[in-house]
mmCIF file of C-alpha atoms in Angstrom:
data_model
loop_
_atom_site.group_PDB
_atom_site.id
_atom_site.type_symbol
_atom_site.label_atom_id
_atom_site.label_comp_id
_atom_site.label_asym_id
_atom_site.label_seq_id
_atom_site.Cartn_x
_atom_site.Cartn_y
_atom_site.Cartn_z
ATOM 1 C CA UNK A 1 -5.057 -5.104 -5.316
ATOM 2 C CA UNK A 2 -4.719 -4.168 -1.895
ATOM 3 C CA UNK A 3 -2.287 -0.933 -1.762
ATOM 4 C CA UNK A 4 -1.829 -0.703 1.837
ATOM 5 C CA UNK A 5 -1.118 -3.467 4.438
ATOM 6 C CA UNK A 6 -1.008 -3.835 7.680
ATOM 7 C CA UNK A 7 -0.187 -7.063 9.111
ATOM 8 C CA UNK A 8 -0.691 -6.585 12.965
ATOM 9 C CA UNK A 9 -4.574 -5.781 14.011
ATOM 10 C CA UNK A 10 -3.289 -5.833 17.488
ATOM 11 C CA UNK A 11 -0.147 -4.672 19.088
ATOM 12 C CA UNK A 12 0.425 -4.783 23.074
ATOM 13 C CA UNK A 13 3.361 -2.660 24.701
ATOM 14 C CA UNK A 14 4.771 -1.536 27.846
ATOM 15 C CA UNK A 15 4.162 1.631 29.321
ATOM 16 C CA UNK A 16 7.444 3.838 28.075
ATOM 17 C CA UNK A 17 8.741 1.074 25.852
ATOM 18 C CA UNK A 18 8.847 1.793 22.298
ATOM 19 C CA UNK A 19 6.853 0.299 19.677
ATOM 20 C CA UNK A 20 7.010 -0.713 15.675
ATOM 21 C CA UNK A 21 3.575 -0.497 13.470
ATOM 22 C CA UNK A 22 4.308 -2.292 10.197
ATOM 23 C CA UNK A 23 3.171 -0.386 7.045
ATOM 24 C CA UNK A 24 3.870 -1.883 3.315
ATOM 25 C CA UNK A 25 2.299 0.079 0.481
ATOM 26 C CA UNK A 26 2.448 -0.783 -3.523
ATOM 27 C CA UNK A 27 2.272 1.429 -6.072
ATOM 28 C CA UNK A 28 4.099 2.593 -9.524
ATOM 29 C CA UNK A 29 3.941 6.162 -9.261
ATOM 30 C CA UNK A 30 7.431 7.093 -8.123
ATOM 31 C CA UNK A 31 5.891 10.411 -6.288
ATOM 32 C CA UNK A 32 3.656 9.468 -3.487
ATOM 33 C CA UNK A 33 3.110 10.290 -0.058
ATOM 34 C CA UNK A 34 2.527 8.277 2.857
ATOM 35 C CA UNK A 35 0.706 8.968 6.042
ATOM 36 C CA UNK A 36 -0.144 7.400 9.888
ATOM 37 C CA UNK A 37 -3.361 8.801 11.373
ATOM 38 C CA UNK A 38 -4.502 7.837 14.981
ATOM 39 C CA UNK A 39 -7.356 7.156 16.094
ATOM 40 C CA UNK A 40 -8.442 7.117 19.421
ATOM 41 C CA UNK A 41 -12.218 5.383 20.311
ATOM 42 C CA UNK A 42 -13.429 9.271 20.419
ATOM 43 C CA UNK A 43 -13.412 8.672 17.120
ATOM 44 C CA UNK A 44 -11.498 11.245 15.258
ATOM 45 C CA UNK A 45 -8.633 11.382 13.016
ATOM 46 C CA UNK A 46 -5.501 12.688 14.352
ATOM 47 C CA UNK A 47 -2.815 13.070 11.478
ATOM 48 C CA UNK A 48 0.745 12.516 13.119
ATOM 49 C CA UNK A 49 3.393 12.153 10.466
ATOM 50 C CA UNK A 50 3.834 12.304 6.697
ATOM 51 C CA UNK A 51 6.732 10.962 4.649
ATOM 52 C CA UNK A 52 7.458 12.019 0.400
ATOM 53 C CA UNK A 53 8.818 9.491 -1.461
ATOM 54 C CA UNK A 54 11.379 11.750 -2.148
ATOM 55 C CA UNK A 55 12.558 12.431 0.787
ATOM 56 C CA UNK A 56 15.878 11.824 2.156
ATOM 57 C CA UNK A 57 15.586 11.579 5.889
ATOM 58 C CA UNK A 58 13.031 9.626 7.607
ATOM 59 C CA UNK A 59 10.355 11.604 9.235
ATOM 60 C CA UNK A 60 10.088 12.691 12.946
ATOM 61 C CA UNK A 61 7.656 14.242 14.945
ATOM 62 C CA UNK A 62 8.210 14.268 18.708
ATOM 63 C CA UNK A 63 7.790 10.980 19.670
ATOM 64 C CA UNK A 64 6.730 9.431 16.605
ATOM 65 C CA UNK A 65 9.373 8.587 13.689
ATOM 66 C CA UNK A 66 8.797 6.970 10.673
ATOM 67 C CA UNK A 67 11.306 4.092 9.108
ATOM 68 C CA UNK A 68 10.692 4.454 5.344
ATOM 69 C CA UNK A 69 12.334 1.735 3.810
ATOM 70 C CA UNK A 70 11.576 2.693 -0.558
ATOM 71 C CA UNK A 71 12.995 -0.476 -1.721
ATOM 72 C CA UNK A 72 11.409 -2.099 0.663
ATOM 73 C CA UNK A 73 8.355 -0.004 0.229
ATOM 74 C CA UNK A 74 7.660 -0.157 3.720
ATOM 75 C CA UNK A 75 6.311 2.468 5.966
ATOM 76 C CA UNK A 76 6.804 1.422 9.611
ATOM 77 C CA UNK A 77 5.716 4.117 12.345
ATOM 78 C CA UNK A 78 8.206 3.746 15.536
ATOM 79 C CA UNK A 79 6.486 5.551 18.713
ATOM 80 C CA UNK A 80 9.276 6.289 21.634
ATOM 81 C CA UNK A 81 8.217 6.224 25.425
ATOM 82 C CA UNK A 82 4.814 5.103 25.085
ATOM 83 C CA UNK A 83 1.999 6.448 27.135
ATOM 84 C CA UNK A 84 -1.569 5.476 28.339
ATOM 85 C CA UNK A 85 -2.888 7.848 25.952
ATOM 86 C CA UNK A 86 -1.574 6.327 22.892
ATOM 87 C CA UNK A 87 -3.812 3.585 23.471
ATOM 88 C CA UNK A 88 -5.635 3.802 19.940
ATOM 89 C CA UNK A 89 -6.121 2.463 16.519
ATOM 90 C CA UNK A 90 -3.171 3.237 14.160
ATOM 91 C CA UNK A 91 -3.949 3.980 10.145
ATOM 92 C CA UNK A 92 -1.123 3.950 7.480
ATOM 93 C CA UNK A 93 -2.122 5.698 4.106
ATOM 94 C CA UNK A 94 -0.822 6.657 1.152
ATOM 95 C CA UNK A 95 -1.459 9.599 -1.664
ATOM 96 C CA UNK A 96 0.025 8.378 -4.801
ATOM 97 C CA UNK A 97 -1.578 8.841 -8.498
ATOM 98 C CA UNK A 98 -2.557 12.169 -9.403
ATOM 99 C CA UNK A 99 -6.113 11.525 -11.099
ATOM 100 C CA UNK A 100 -7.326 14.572 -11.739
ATOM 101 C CA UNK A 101 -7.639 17.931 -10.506
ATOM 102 C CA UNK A 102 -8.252 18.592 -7.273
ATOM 103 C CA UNK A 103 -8.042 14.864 -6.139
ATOM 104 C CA UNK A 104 -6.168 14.427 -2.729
ATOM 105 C CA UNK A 105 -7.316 10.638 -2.350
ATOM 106 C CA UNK A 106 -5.667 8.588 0.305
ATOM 107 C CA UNK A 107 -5.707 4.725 0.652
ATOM 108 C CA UNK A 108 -5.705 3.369 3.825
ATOM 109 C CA UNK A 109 -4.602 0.329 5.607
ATOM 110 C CA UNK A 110 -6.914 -1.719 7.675
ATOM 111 C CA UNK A 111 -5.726 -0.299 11.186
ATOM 112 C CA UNK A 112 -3.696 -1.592 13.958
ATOM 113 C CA UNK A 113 -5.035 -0.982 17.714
ATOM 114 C CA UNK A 114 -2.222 -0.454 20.270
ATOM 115 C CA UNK A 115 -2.995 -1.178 23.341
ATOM 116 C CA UNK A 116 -0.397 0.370 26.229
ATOM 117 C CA UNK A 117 -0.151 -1.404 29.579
ATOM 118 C CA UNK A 118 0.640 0.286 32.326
ATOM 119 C CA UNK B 1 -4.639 26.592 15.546
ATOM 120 C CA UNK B 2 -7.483 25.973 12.666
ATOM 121 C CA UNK B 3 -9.633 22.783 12.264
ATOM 122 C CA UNK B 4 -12.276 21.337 10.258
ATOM 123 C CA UNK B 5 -15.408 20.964 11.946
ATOM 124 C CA UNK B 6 -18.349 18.830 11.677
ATOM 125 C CA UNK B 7 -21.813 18.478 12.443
ATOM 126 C CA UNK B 8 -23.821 16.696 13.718
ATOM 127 C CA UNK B 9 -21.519 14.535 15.740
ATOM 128 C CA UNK B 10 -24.337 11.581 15.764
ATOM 129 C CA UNK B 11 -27.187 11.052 14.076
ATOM 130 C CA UNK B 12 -29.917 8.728 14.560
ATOM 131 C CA UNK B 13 -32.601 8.398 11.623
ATOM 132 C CA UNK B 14 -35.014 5.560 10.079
ATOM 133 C CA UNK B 15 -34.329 4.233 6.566
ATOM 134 C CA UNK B 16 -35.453 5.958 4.121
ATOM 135 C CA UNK B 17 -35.484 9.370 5.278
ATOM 136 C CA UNK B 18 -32.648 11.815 4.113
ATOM 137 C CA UNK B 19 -29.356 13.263 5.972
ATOM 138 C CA UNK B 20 -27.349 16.131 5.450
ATOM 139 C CA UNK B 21 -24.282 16.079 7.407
ATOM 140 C CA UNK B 22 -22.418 19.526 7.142
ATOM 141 C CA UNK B 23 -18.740 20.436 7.673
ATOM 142 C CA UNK B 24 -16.763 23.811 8.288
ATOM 143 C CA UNK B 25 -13.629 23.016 6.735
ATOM 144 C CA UNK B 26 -10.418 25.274 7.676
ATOM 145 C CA UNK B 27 -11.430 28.703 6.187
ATOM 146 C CA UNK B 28 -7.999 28.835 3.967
ATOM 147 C CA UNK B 29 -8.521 25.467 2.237
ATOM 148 C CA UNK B 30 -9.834 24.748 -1.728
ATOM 149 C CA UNK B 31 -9.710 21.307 -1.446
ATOM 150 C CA UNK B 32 -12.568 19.047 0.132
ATOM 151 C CA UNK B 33 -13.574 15.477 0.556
ATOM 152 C CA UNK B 34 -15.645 13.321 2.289
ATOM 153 C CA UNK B 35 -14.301 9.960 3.842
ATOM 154 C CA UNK B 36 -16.633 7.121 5.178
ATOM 155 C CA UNK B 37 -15.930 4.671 7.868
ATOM 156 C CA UNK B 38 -17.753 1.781 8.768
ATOM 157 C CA UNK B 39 -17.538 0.141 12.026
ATOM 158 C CA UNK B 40 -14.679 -1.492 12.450
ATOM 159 C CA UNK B 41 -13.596 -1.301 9.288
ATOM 160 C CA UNK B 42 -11.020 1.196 7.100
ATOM 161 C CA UNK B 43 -11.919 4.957 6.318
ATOM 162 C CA UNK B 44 -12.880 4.646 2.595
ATOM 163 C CA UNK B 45 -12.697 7.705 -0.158
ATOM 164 C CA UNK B 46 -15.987 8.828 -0.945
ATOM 165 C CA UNK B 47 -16.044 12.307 -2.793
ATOM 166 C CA UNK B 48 -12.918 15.099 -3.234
ATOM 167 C CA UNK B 49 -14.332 18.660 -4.589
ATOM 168 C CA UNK B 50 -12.490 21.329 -5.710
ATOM 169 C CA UNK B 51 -13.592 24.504 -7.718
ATOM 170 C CA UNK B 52 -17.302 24.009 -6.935
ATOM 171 C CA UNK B 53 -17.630 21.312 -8.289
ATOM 172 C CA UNK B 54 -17.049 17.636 -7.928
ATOM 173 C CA UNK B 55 -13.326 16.459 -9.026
ATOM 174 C CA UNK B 56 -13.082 12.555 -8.126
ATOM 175 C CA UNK B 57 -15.720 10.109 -6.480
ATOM 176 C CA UNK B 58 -15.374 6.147 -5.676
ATOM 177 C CA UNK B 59 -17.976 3.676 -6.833
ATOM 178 C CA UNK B 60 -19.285 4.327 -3.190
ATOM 179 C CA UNK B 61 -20.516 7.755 -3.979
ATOM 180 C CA UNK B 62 -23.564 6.594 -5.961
ATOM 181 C CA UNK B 63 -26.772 8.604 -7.305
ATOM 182 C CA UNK B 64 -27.946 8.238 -3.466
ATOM 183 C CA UNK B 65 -25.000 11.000 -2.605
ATOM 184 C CA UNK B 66 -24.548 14.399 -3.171
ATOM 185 C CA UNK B 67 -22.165 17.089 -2.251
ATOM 186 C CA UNK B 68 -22.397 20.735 -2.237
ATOM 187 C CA UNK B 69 -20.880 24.243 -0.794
ATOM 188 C CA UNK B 70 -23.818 26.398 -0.418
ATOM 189 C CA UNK B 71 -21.923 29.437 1.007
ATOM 190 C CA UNK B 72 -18.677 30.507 1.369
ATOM 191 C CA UNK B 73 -17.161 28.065 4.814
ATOM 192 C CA UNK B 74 -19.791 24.872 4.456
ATOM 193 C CA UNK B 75 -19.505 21.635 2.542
ATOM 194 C CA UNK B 76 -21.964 19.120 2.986
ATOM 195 C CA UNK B 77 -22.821 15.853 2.354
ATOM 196 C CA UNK B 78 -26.724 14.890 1.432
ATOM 197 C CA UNK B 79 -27.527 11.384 1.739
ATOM 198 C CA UNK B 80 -31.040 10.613 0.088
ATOM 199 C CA UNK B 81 -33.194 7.914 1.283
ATOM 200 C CA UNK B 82 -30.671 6.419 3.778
ATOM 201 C CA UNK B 83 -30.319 2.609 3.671
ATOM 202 C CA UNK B 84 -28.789 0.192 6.591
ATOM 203 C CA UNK B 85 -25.492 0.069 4.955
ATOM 204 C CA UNK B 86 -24.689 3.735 5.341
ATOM 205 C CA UNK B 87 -24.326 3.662 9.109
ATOM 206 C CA UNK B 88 -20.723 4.664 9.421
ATOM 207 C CA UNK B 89 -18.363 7.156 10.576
ATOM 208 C CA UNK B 90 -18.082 10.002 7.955
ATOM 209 C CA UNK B 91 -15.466 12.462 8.073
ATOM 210 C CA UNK B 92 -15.080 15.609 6.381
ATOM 211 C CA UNK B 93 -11.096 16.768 5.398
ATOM 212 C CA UNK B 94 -9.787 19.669 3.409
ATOM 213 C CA UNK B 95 -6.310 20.542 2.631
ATOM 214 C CA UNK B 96 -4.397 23.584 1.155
ATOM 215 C CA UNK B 97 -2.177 22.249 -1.377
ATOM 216 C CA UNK B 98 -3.078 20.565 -4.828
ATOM 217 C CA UNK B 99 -2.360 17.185 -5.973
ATOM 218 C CA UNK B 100 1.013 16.324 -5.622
ATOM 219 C CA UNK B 101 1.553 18.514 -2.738
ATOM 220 C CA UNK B 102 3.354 17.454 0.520
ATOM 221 C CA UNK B 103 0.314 19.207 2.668
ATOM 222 C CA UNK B 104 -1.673 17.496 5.543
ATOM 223 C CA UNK B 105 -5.057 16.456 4.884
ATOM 224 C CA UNK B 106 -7.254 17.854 7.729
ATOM 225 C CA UNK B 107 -9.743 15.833 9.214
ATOM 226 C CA UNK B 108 -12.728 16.769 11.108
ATOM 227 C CA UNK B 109 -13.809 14.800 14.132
ATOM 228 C CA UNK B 110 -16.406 12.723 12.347
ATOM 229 C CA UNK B 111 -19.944 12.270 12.026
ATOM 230 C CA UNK B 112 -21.852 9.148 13.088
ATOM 231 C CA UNK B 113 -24.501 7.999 11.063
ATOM 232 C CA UNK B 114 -26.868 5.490 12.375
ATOM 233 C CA UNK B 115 -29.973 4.249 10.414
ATOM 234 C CA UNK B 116 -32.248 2.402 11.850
#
């Protein structure tokens, strides 16, 4: 079963308008954590926000927030003022069962590549 | 600030032949792993290690891969007898914090495997 979705392989925006990148995750562990990663066509991995399943405020970093919605279980990233240079593919992922030691395994969704017009 | 770093960033080699891609992960870290991506498709868990030795693997990581941390700052990632299929993007992450931890996993910027 697929653990991570996302529904949008391609999202367009405005130059400095803000933008909505749907995550929805499934799992039964109640402690997890959840992740968005970007991507740029360099190629690397850029982490950008992380959000516990326990936590009690939704996650912001600069311009990124994240709308965590647990009953929901929905993950959405929100980016504020978008620029050229977050032109990239977008990655939700999640850490949830602890398998074993030393096991840090993340899931991740398919991708969604925003594309910013000037 | 610190980073994981990988090498080479692209390699070019004929089936068949093997491939060691090697990775400097942040010099503070105990936890490694090695993530695959194939064109155009999702980053995929291959191998996590931990405690020299290996702690979790997918149904990827068959007899055809092997990790191992020959010193004290590399981790690398042997692929023997390459085969079309394992042209992909493979990163290299560590982290600080043990399972269940809040911690960032780190990644590096990637190594491309082509096989030809």
């Amino acid at each position: 079963a697929q653990k991570i979705t996302q529904t949008q392989p391609g999202m367009f925006v405005q130059e400095k308008e803000a933008v909505t990148l749907d995550c929805t995750y499934d799992t039964s562990d109640p402690s997890y954590g959840l992740f968005w990663y970007k991507q740029p066509s360099s190629g690397e991995m850029i982490f950008l926000i992380y959000q516990g399943s326990y936590d009690q405020q939704n996650a912001t970093e600069g311009r990124y927030s994240l709308n965590f919605q647990k009953a929901r279980k929905s993950a959405n990233l929100v980016i504020s003022a978008s620029q050229l240079g977050d032109s990239a593919m977008y990655f939700c992922a999640m850490r949830d069962t602890y398998s074993g030691a030393g096991s840090y395994q993340l899931t991740f969704g398919k991708g969604t590549k925003l594309s910013v017009i000037p | 600030e610190p980073e994981v770093t990988q090498t080479p960033s692209h390699q070019v080699t004929q089936m068949g032949q093997e491939v060691i891609l090697r990775c400097v992960p942040i010099s503070n870290h105990l936890y490694f792993y090695w993530y695959r991506q194939i064109l155009g498709q999702k980053v995929e868990f291959l191998v996590s290690f931990y405690n020299n030795e290996i702690s979790e693997k997918s149904e990827i990581f068959d007899d055809q891969f092997s990790v191992e941390r020959p010193d004290g700052s590399n981790f690398t990632l042997k692929i023997r007898s390459t085969k079309l299929e394992d042209s992909a993007m493979y990163f290299c992450a560590s982290s600080a914090v043990p399972p269940g931890g809040t911690g960032e996993l780190f990644f590096g910027e990637g190594s491309r495997l082509t096989v030809l």
